[in-house]
PDB file of C-alpha atoms in Angstrom:
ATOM      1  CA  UNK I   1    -134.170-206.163 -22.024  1.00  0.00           C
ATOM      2  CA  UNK I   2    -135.236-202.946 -22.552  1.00  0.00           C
ATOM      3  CA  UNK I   3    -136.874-200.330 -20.230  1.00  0.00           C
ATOM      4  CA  UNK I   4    -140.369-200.693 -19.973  1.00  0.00           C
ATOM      5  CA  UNK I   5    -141.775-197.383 -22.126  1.00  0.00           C
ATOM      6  CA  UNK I   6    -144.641-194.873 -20.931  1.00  0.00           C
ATOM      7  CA  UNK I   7    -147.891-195.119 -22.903  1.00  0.00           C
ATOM      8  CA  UNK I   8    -150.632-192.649 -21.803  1.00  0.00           C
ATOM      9  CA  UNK I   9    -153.171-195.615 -20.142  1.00  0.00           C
ATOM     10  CA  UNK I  10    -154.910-191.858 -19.052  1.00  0.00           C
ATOM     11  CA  UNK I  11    -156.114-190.690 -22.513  1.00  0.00           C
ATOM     12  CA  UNK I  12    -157.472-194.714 -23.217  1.00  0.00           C
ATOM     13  CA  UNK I  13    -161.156-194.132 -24.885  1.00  0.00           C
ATOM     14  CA  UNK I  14    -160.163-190.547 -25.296  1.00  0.00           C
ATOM     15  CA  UNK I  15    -161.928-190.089 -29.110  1.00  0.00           C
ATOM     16  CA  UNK I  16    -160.567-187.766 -31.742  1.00  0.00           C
ATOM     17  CA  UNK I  17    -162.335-185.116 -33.027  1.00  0.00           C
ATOM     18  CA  UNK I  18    -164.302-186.628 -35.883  1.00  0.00           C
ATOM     19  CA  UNK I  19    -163.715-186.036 -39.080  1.00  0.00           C
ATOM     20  CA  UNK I  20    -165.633-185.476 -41.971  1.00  0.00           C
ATOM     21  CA  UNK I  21    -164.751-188.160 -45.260  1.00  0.00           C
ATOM     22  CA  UNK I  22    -166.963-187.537 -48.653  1.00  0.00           C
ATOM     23  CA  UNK I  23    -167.996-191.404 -49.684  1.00  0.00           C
ATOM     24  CA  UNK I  24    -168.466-190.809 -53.625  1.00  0.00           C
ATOM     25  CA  UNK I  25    -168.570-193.040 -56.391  1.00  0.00           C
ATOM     26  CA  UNK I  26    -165.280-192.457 -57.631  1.00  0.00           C
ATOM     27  CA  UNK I  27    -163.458-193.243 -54.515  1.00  0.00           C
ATOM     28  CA  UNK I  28    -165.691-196.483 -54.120  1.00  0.00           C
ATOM     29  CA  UNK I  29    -164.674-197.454 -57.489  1.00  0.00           C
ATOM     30  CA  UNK I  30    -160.716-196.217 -57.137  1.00  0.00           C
ATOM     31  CA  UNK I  31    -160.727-198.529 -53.993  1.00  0.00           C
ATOM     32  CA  UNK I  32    -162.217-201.933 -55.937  1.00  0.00           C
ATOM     33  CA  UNK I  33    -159.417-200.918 -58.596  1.00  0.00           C
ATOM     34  CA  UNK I  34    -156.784-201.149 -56.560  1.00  0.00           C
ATOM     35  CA  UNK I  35    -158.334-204.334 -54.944  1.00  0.00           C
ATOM     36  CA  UNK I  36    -158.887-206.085 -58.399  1.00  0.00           C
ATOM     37  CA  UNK I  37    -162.491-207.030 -57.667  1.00  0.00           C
ATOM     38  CA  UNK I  38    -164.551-207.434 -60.937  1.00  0.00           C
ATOM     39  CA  UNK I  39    -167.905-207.245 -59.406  1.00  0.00           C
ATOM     40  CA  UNK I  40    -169.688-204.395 -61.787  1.00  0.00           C
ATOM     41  CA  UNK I  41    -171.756-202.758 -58.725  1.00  0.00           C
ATOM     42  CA  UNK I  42    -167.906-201.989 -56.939  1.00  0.00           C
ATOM     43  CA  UNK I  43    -166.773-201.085 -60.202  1.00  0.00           C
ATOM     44  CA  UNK I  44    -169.288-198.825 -60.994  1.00  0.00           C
ATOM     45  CA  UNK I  45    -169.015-196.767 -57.432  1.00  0.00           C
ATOM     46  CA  UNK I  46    -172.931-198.202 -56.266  1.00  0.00           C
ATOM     47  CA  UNK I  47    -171.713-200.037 -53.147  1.00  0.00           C
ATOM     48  CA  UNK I  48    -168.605-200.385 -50.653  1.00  0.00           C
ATOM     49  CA  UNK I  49    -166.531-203.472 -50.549  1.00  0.00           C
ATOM     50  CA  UNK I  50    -166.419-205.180 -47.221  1.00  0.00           C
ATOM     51  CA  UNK I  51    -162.474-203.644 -46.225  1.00  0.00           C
ATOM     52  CA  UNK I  52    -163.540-200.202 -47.589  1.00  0.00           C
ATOM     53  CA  UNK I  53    -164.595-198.701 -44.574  1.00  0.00           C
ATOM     54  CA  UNK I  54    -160.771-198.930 -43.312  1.00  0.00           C
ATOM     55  CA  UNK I  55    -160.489-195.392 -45.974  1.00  0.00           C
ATOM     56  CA  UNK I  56    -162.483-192.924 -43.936  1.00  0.00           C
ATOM     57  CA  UNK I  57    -161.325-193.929 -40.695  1.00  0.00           C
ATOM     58  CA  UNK I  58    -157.746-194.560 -41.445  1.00  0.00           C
ATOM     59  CA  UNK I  59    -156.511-190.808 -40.746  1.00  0.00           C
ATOM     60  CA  UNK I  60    -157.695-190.455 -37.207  1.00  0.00           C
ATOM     61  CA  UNK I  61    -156.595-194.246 -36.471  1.00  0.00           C
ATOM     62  CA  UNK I  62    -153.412-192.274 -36.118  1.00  0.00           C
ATOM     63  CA  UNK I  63    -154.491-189.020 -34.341  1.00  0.00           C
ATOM     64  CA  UNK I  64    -155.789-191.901 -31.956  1.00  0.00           C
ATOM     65  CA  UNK I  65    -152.427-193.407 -30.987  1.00  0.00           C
ATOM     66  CA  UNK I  66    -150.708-189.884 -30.686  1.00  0.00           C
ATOM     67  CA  UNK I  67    -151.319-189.467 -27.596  1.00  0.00           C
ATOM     68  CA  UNK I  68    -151.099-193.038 -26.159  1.00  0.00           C
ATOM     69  CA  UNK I  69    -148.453-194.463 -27.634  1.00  0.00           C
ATOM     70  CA  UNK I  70    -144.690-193.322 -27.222  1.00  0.00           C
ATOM     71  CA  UNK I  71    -142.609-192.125 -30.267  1.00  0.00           C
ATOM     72  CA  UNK I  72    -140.043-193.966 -29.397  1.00  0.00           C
ATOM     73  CA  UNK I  73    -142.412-197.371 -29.666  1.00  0.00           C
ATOM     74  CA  UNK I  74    -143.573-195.805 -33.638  1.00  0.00           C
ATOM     75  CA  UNK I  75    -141.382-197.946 -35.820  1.00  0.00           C
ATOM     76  CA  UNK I  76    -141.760-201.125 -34.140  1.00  0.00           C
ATOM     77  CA  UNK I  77    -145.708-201.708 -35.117  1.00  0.00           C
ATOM     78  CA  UNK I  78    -146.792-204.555 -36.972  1.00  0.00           C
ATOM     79  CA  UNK I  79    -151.025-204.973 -38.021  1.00  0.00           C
ATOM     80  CA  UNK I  80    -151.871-207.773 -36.711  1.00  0.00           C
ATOM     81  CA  UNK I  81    -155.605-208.483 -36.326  1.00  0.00           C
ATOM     82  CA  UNK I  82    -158.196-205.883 -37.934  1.00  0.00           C
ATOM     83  CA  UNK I  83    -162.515-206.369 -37.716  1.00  0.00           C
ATOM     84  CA  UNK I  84    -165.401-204.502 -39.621  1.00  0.00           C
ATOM     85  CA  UNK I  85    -168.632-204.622 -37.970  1.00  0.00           C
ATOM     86  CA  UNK I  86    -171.153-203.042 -39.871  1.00  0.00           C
ATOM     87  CA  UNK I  87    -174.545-201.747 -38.771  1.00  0.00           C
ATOM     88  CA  UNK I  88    -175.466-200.615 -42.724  1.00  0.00           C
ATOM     89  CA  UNK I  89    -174.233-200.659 -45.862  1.00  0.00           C
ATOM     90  CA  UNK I  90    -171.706-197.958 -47.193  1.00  0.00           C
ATOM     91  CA  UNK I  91    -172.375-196.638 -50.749  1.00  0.00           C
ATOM     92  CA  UNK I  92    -171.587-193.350 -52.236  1.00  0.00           C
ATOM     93  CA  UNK I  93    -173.470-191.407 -49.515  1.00  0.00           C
ATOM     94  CA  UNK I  94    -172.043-188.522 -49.415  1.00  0.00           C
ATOM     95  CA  UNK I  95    -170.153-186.842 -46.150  1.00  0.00           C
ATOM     96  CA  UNK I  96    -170.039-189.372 -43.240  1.00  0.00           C
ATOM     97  CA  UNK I  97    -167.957-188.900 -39.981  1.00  0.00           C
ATOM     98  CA  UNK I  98    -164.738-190.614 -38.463  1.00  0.00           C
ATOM     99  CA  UNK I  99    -163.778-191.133 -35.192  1.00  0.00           C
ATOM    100  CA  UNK I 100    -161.458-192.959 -33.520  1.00  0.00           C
ATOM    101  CA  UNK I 101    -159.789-193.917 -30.093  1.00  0.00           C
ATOM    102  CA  UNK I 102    -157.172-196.298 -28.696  1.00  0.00           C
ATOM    103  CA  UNK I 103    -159.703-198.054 -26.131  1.00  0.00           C
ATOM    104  CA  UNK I 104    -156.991-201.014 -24.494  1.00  0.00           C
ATOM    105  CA  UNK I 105    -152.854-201.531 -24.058  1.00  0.00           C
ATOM    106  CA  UNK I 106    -151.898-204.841 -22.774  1.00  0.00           C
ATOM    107  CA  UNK I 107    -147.855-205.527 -22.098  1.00  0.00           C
ATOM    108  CA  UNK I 108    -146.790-209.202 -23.046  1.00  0.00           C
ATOM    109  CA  UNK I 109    -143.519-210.798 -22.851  1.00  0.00           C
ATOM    110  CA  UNK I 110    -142.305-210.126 -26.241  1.00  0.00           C
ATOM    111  CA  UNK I 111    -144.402-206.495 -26.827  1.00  0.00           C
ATOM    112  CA  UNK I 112    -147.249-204.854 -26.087  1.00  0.00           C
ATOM    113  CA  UNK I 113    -151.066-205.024 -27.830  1.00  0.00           C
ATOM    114  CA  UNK I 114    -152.627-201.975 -28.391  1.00  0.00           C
ATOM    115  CA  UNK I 115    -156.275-202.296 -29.188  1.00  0.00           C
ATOM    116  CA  UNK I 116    -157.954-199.304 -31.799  1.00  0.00           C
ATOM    117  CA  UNK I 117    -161.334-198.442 -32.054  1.00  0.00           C
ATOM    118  CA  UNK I 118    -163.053-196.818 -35.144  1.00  0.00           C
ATOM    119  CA  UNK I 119    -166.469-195.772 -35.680  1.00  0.00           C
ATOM    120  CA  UNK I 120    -167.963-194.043 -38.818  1.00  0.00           C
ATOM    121  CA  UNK I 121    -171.204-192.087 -38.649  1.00  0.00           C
ATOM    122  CA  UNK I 122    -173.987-190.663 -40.724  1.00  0.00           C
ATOM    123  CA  UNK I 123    -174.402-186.560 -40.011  1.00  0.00           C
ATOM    124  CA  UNK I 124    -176.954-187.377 -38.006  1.00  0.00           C
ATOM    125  CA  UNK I 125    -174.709-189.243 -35.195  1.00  0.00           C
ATOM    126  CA  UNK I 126    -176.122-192.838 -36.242  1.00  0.00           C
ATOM    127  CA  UNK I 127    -173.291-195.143 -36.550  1.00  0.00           C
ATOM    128  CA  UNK I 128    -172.757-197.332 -39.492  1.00  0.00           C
ATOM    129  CA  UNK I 129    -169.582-199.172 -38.926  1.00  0.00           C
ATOM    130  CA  UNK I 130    -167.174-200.231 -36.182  1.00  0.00           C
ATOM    131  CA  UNK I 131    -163.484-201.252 -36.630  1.00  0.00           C
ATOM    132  CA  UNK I 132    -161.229-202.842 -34.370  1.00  0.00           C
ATOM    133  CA  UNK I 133    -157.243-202.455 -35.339  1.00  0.00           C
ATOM    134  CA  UNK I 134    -155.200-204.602 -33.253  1.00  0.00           C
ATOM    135  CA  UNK I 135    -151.604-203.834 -33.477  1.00  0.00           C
ATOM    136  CA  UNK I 136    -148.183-205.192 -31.882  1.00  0.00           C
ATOM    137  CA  UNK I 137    -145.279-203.239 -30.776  1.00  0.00           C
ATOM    138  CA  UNK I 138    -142.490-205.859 -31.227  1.00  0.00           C
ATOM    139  CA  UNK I 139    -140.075-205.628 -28.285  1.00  0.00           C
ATOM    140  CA  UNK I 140    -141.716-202.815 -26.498  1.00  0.00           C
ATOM    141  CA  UNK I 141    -143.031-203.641 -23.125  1.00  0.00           C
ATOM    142  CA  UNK I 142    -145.560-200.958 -21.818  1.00  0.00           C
ATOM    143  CA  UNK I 143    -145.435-199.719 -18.242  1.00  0.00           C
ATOM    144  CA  UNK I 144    -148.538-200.791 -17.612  1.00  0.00           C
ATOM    145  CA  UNK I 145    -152.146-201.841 -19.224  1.00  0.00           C
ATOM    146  CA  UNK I 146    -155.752-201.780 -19.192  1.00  0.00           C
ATOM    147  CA  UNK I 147    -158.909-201.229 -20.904  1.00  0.00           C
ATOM    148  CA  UNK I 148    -160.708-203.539 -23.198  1.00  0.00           C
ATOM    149  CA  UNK I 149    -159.662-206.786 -24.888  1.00  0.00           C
ATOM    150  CA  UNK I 150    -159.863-207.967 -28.068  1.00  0.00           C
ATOM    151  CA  UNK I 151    -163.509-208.318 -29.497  1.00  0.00           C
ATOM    152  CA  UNK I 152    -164.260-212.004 -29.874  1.00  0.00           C
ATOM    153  CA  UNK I 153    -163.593-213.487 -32.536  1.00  0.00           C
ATOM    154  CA  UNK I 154    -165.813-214.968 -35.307  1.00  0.00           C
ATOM    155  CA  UNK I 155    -166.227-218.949 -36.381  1.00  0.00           C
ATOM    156  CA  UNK I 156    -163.165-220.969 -36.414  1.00  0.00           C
ATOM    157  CA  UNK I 157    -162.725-222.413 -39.925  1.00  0.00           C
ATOM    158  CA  UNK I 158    -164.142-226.222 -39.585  1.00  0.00           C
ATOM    159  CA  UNK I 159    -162.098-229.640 -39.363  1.00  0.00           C
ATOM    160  CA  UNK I 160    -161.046-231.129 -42.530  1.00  0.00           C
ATOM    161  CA  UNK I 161    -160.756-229.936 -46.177  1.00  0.00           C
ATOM    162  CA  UNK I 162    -162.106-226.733 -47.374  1.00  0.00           C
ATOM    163  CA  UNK I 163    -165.354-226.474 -49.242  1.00  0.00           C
ATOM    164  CA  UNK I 164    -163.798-224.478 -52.118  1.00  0.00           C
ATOM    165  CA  UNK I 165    -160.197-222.788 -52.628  1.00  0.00           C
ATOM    166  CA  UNK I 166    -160.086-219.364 -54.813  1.00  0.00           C
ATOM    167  CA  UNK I 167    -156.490-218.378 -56.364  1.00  0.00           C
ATOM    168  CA  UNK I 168    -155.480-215.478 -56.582  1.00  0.00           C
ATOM    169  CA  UNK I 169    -152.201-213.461 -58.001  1.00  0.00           C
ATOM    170  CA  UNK I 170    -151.230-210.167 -56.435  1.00  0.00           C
ATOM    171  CA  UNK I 171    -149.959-207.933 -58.950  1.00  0.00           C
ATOM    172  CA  UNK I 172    -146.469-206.070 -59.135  1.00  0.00           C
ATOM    173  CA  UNK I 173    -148.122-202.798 -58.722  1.00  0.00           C
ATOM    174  CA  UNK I 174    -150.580-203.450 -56.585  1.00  0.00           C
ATOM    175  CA  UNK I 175    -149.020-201.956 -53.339  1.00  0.00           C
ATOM    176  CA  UNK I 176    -148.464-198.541 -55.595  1.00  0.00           C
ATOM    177  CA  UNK I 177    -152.334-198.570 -56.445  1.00  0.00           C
ATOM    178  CA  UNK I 178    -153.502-200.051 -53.048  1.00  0.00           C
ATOM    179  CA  UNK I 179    -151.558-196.668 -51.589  1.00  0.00           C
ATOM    180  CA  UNK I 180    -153.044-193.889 -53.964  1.00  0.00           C
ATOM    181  CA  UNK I 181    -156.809-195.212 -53.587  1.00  0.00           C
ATOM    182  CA  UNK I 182    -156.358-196.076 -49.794  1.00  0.00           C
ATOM    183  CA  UNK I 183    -154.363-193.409 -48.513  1.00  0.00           C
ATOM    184  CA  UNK I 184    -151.686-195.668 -46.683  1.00  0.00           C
ATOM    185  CA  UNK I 185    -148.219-194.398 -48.132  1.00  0.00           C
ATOM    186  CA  UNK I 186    -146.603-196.531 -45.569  1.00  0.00           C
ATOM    187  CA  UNK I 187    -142.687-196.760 -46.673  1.00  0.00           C
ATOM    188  CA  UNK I 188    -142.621-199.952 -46.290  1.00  0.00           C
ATOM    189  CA  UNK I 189    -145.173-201.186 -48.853  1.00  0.00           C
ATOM    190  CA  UNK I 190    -143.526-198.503 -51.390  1.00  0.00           C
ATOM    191  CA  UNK I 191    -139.584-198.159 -50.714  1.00  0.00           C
ATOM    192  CA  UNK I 192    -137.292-200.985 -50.839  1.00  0.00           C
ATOM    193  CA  UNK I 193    -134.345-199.594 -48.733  1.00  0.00           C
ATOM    194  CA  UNK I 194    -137.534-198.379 -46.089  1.00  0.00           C
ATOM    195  CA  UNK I 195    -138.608-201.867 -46.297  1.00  0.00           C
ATOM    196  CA  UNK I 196    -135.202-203.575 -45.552  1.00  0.00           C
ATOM    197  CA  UNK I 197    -134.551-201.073 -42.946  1.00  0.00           C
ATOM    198  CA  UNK I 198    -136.968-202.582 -40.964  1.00  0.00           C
ATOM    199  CA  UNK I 199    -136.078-206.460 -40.835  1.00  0.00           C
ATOM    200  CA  UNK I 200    -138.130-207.042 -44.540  1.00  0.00           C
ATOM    201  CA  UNK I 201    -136.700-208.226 -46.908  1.00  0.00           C
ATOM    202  CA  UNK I 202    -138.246-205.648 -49.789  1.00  0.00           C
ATOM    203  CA  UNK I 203    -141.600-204.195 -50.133  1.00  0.00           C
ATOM    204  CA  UNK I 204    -145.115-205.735 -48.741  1.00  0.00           C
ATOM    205  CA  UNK I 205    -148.376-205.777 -49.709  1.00  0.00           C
ATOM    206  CA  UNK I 206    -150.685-203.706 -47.438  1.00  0.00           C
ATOM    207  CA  UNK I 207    -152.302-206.590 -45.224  1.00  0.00           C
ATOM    208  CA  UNK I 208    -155.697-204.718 -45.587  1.00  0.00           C
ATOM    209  CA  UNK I 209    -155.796-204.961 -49.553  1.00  0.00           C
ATOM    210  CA  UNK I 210    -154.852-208.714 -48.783  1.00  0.00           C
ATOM    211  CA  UNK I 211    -158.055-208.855 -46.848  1.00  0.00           C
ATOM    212  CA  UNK I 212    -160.010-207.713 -49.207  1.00  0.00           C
ATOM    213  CA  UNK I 213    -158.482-210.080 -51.836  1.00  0.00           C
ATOM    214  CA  UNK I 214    -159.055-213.230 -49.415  1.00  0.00           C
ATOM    215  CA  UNK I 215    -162.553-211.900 -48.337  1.00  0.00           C
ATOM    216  CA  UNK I 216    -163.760-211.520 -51.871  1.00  0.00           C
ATOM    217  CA  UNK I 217    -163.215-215.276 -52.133  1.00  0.00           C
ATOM    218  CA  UNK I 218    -165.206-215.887 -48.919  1.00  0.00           C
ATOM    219  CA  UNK I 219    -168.252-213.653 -50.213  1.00  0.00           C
ATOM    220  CA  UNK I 220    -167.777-215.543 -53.541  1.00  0.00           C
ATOM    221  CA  UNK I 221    -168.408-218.908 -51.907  1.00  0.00           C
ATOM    222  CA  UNK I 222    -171.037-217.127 -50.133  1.00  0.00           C
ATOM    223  CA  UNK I 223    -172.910-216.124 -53.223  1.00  0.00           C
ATOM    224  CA  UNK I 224    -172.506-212.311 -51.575  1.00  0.00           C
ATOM    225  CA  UNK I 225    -169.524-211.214 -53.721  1.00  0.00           C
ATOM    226  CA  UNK I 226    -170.777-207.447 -54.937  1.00  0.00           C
ATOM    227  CA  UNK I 227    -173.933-207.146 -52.708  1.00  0.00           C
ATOM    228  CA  UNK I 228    -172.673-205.478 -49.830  1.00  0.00           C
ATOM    229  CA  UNK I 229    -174.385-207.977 -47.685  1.00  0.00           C
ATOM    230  CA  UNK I 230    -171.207-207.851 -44.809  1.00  0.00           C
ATOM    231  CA  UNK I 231    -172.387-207.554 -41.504  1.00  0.00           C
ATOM    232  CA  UNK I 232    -168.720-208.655 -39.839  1.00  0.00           C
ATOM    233  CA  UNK I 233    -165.255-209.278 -41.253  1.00  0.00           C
ATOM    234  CA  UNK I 234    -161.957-210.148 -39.419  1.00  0.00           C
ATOM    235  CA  UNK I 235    -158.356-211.509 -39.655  1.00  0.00           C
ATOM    236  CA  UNK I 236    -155.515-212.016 -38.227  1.00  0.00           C
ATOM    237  CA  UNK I 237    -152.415-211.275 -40.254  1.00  0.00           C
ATOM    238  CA  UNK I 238    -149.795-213.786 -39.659  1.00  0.00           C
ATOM    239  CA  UNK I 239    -147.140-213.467 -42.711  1.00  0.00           C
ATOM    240  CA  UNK I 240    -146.013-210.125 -44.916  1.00  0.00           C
ATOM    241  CA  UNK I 241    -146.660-211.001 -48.561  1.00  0.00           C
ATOM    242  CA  UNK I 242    -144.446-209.381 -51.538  1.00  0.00           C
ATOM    243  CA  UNK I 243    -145.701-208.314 -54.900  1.00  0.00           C
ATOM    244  CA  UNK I 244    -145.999-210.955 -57.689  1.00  0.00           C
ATOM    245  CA  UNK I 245    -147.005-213.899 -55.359  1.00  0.00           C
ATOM    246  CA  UNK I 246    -149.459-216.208 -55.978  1.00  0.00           C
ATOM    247  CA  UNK I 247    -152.424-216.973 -53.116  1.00  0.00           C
ATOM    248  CA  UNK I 248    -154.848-219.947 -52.220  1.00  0.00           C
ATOM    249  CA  UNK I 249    -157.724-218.437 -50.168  1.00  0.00           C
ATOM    250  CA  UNK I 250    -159.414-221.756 -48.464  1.00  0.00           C
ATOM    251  CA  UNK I 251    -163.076-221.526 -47.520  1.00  0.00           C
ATOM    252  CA  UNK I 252    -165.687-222.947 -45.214  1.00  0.00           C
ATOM    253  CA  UNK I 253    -168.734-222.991 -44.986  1.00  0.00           C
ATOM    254  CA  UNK I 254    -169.875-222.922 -40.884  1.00  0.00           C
ATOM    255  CA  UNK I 255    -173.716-221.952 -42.018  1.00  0.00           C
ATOM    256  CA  UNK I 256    -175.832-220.223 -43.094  1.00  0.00           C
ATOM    257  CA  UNK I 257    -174.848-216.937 -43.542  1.00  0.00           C
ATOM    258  CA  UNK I 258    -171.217-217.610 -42.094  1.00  0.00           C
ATOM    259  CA  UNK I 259    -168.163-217.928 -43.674  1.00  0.00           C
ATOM    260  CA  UNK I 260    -164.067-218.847 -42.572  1.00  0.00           C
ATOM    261  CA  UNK I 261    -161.457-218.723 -44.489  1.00  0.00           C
ATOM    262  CA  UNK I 262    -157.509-218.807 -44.372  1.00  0.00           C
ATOM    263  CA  UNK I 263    -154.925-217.638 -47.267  1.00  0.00           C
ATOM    264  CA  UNK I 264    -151.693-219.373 -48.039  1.00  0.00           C
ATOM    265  CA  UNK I 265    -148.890-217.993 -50.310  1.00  0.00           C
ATOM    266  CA  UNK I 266    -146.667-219.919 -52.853  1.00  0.00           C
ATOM    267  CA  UNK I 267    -144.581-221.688 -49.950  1.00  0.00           C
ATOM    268  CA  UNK I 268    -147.895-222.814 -48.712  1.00  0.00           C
ATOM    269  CA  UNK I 269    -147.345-220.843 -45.381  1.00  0.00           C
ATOM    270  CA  UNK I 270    -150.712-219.063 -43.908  1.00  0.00           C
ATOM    271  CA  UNK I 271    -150.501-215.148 -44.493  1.00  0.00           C
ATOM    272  CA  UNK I 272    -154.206-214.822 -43.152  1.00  0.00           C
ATOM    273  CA  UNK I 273    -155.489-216.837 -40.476  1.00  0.00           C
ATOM    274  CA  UNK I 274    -158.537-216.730 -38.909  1.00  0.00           C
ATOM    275  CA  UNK I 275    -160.536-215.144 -41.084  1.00  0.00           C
ATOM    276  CA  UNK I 276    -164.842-215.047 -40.795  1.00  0.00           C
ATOM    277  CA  UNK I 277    -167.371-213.325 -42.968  1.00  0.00           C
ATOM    278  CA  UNK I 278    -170.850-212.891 -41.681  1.00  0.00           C
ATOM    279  CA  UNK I 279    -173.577-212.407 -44.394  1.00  0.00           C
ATOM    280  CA  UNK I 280    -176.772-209.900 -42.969  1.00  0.00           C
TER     281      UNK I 280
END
């Protein structure tokens, strides 16, 4: 086994600077592009998708693990678990501000959990959103932990069948587009050789655009598809999925105003588990 590594449990809830991140129309519209969502208020640039709020943030999610996470730990991260929490709506609002800071590292046998916070912010201060990014370092054991655990997690999806399934197909392109409205050039969703350097076996599909593929069927169910009526969205991503696959998004209904769902791919394996949508 190998050496336990050094991550810097000192800077934990150390935030980044924040940074400023221009919401317009046109980038609210780029990102439901390169999402396929069809819902004309997306389209159009008047209102965020529910994953959205992953773009502003997602440059100082990395100034965050800089100084908590060793280099030599870098290419063993997987995503596996993200949540939105939303306090408003985003819409093409202008300049809001980014922040973000690794808040918990906790060693297990087979890696180590380390636990992001994100939070974005009118000028004024007043936060609209928190994210939580949960990722694994496969095979890297941490000298040591602490700091918070993982925010509970929203309804379990109910006994029995599904109250509706949505298919979906994932486009050959759509990592290519997913990267140019998102901002995540991530090698291994764009280079094959990068992508089977690493254990893949090609390119994947960003796990966030899957969310927002499998949560558009949950706000679909919901009759919230469009509205930006999110108030708190989470997964847990369980299964890389390549370009030109097929997807069954299962839904339940838990009440009123609450949604789980789960996505399977054309073996019928679950790529998202875990998934809840909760309607303001």
């Amino acid at each position: 086994m190998a050496e336990p590594l050094r991550f810097g449990l000192d800077r934990l809830g150390e935030w980044t600077e924040s940074r400023e991140f221009e919401i317009t129309p046109e980038r609210l519209a780029s990102y439901a592009r390169a999402s396929n969502e069809a819902a004309p208020a997306l389209l159009d640039g008047e209102v965020a998708g529910p994953v959205f709020a992953i773009v502003p943030i997602w440059d100082v999610l990395h100034e965050a693990t800089g100084p908590v996470v060793p280099e030599a730990a870098a290419p063993h991260v997987l995503h596996v678990g993200q949540e939105i929490r939303y306090r408003a709506p985003l819409g093409p609002m202008g300049p809001v501000k980014a922040r973000a800071a690794v808040v918990g590292v906790h060693p297990k046998s087979s890696g180590t959990i380390v636990l992001i916070k994100g939070e974005i912010a009118d000028p004024g201060g007043e936060v609209l959103a928190e994210l939580f990014v949960t990722e694994f370092y496969r095979g890297v054991t941490a000298d040591g932990g602490g700091g918070d655990r993982l925010p509970d997690s929203g309804p379990a999806a109910a006994d029995g069948d599904p109250d509706a399934t949505v298919s979906e197909q994932v486009d050959l392109d759509q990592a290519e587009r997913y990267a140019e409205a998102s901002g995540d050039h991530n090698a291994i969703h764009l280079d094959q050789q990068a992508a089977q350097a690493v254990g893949l076996p090609g390119t994947i599909v960003h796990g966030l655009c899957l969310l927002a593929v499998a949560s558009r069927a949950a706000l679909r169910v919901g009759g919230a598809e469009g509205t930006g009526r999110t108030k708190r969205l989470g997964v847990r991503f369980s299964k890389p999925v390549r370009p030109g696959e097929s997807l069954l998004t299962r839904v339940w209904r838990i009440d009123e105003g609450r949604l789980a769902f789960e996505t399977i791919d054309n073996a019928g394996e679950v790529v998202l588990r875990d998934g809840f949508v909760e309607l303001s």
